[in-house]
Amino acid sequence: VSAETQTAQVSVTVDIAPELQNRFQTNDTLFIYAKAASGPPMPLAAVRQPASGFPVKVVLDDSHAMMPSLKLSNFQQVVVGARISKGGDVRAQSGDLETLSAPLAIDNGPVSIQLTVDQVVP
C-alpha cells in the first residue's frame, strides 16, 4: 500500500436541521457515503449505522470501499452525502431525509466536511 492511497480520507460530521428533528426515529438507518463527483453513480465508500447520537462523526477511507476496484483513492473529487432511511434501504425512498455536498477535492490529503441533513426525498 503506497502512502498515496492512504491519504484519501474524508472526515464527515453529520447533523440534522432543526426543522427535521422530529421526522425520523432513532431506529431508522443513517447512511454516510462518498461517490465520485463525475464517474460511477455507486458509492465509493459508505458507512451504515443507527440514526441517533447527532452530530455523528465518521471517517470515510478506502477501508469502506463498496468494491475493491472503486476506491476513494482512485478519484480526485467526490461528493459526500448522508441519508436517513426509514426502511433501511440504500436507495432513496420518498420521505427519507438527505443532504449532498458540493464536489470536494480529496487528492491533496485528508479533508473534513460538515453536512446538515436538510432535505426530504420527494
Tab-separated table of C-alpha atoms in Angstrom:
chain	number	residue	atom	x	y	z
A	1	VAL	CA	0.000	0.000	0.000
A	2	SER	CA	1.542	3.279	-1.071
A	3	ALA	CA	1.362	6.448	1.003
A	4	GLU	CA	-0.741	7.983	-1.770
A	5	THR	CA	-3.624	5.549	-1.286
A	6	GLN	CA	-3.690	6.218	2.455
A	7	THR	CA	-4.333	9.946	2.031
A	8	ALA	CA	-7.800	9.563	0.505
A	9	GLN	CA	-9.727	10.222	3.685
A	10	VAL	CA	-12.811	12.282	4.411
A	11	SER	CA	-13.818	13.121	7.981
A	12	VAL	CA	-17.561	13.747	7.972
A	13	THR	CA	-19.697	15.340	10.679
A	14	VAL	CA	-23.442	14.956	10.113
A	15	ASP	CA	-26.152	16.875	11.931
A	16	ILE	CA	-29.899	17.305	11.427
A	17	ALA	CA	-31.614	20.562	10.517
A	18	PRO	CA	-33.820	21.689	13.445
A	19	GLU	CA	-36.981	21.551	11.324
A	20	LEU	CA	-36.377	17.841	10.562
A	21	GLN	CA	-35.537	16.705	14.114
A	22	ASN	CA	-38.977	15.110	14.541
A	23	ARG	CA	-39.100	13.494	11.081
A	24	PHE	CA	-37.138	10.347	11.933
A	25	GLN	CA	-36.811	7.638	14.587
A	26	THR	CA	-33.571	6.579	16.289
A	27	ASN	CA	-34.040	3.075	14.836
A	28	ASP	CA	-34.008	4.463	11.270
A	29	THR	CA	-30.779	3.888	9.339
A	30	LEU	CA	-28.178	6.574	8.648
A	31	PHE	CA	-26.038	6.134	5.541
A	32	ILE	CA	-22.971	8.341	5.098
A	33	TYR	CA	-21.254	7.916	1.757
A	34	ALA	CA	-18.881	9.376	-0.800
A	35	LYS	CA	-19.225	8.943	-4.546
A	36	ALA	CA	-17.214	10.186	-7.496
A	37	ALA	CA	-18.022	13.777	-8.470
A	38	SER	CA	-18.034	12.570	-12.067
A	39	GLY	CA	-17.973	8.868	-12.733
A	40	PRO	CA	-19.815	5.799	-11.487
A	41	PRO	CA	-23.039	6.558	-9.573
A	42	MET	CA	-22.487	3.944	-6.861
A	43	PRO	CA	-20.798	4.982	-3.610
A	44	LEU	CA	-17.037	4.587	-3.388
A	45	ALA	CA	-17.178	4.366	0.408
A	46	ALA	CA	-20.087	4.095	2.816
A	47	VAL	CA	-20.937	3.664	6.481
A	48	ARG	CA	-24.300	2.422	7.786
A	49	GLN	CA	-25.390	2.981	11.385
A	50	PRO	CA	-28.436	3.850	13.517
A	51	ALA	CA	-29.799	7.386	13.070
A	52	SER	CA	-29.006	8.540	16.603
A	53	GLY	CA	-26.437	10.472	18.607
A	54	PHE	CA	-26.274	13.527	16.346
A	55	PRO	CA	-23.967	15.128	15.484
A	56	VAL	CA	-22.389	11.931	14.138
A	57	LYS	CA	-18.718	11.813	13.135
A	58	VAL	CA	-17.215	9.208	10.801
A	59	VAL	CA	-14.099	8.902	8.674
A	60	LEU	CA	-14.529	7.508	5.165
A	61	ASP	CA	-11.482	5.934	3.536
A	62	ASP	CA	-10.540	3.008	1.302
A	63	SER	CA	-11.398	0.530	4.085
A	64	HIS	CA	-15.065	1.461	3.498
A	65	ALA	CA	-14.914	0.699	-0.248
A	66	MET	CA	-18.032	-0.907	-1.694
A	67	MET	CA	-15.976	-2.603	-4.446
A	68	PRO	CA	-12.191	-3.198	-4.406
A	69	SER	CA	-11.817	-1.647	-7.871
A	70	LEU	CA	-13.685	1.541	-6.886
A	71	LYS	CA	-11.940	3.255	-4.004
A	72	LEU	CA	-11.739	6.848	-2.788
A	73	SER	CA	-8.036	6.903	-3.613
A	74	ASN	CA	-8.847	6.304	-7.310
A	75	PHE	CA	-10.630	9.663	-7.616
A	76	GLN	CA	-9.643	13.317	-7.260
A	77	GLN	CA	-13.089	14.719	-6.409
A	78	VAL	CA	-16.060	13.257	-4.564
A	79	VAL	CA	-19.444	14.359	-3.334
A	80	VAL	CA	-20.339	13.327	0.204
A	81	GLY	CA	-23.885	12.564	1.236
A	82	ALA	CA	-25.937	11.493	4.211
A	83	ARG	CA	-29.374	9.888	4.150
A	84	ILE	CA	-31.703	8.776	6.917
A	85	SER	CA	-33.657	5.814	5.599
A	86	LYS	CA	-36.924	4.731	7.193
A	87	GLY	CA	-36.797	1.274	5.611
A	88	GLY	CA	-33.052	0.711	5.857
A	89	ASP	CA	-32.758	0.629	2.061
A	90	VAL	CA	-29.619	2.014	0.419
A	91	ARG	CA	-31.726	3.547	-2.360
A	92	ALA	CA	-33.525	6.796	-1.583
A	93	GLN	CA	-37.231	6.365	-0.871
A	94	SER	CA	-39.906	9.034	-0.646
A	95	GLY	CA	-39.872	10.513	2.866
A	96	ASP	CA	-36.208	9.759	3.541
A	97	LEU	CA	-34.107	12.682	4.748
A	98	GLU	CA	-30.879	13.559	2.969
A	99	THR	CA	-28.182	16.022	2.001
A	100	LEU	CA	-25.379	16.073	-0.569
A	101	SER	CA	-22.202	18.164	-0.624
A	102	ALA	CA	-20.691	20.122	-3.465
A	103	PRO	CA	-17.709	18.409	-5.159
A	104	LEU	CA	-14.805	18.060	-2.750
A	105	ALA	CA	-11.130	17.648	-3.754
A	106	ILE	CA	-9.577	14.688	-1.933
A	107	ASP	CA	-6.323	14.286	-3.861
A	108	ASN	CA	-4.269	16.601	-1.611
A	109	GLY	CA	-4.612	14.650	1.627
A	110	PRO	CA	-7.291	14.169	4.290
A	111	VAL	CA	-10.225	16.585	4.287
A	112	SER	CA	-13.099	17.353	6.652
A	113	ILE	CA	-16.668	18.327	5.859
A	114	GLN	CA	-19.779	19.146	7.852
A	115	LEU	CA	-23.171	18.125	6.486
A	116	THR	CA	-26.633	19.075	7.704
A	117	VAL	CA	-29.451	16.760	6.684
A	118	ASP	CA	-32.000	19.314	5.487
A	119	GLN	CA	-33.970	17.820	2.573
A	120	VAL	CA	-36.883	15.403	2.350
A	121	VAL	CA	-36.835	12.995	-0.592
A	122	PRO	CA	-39.990	13.721	-2.651
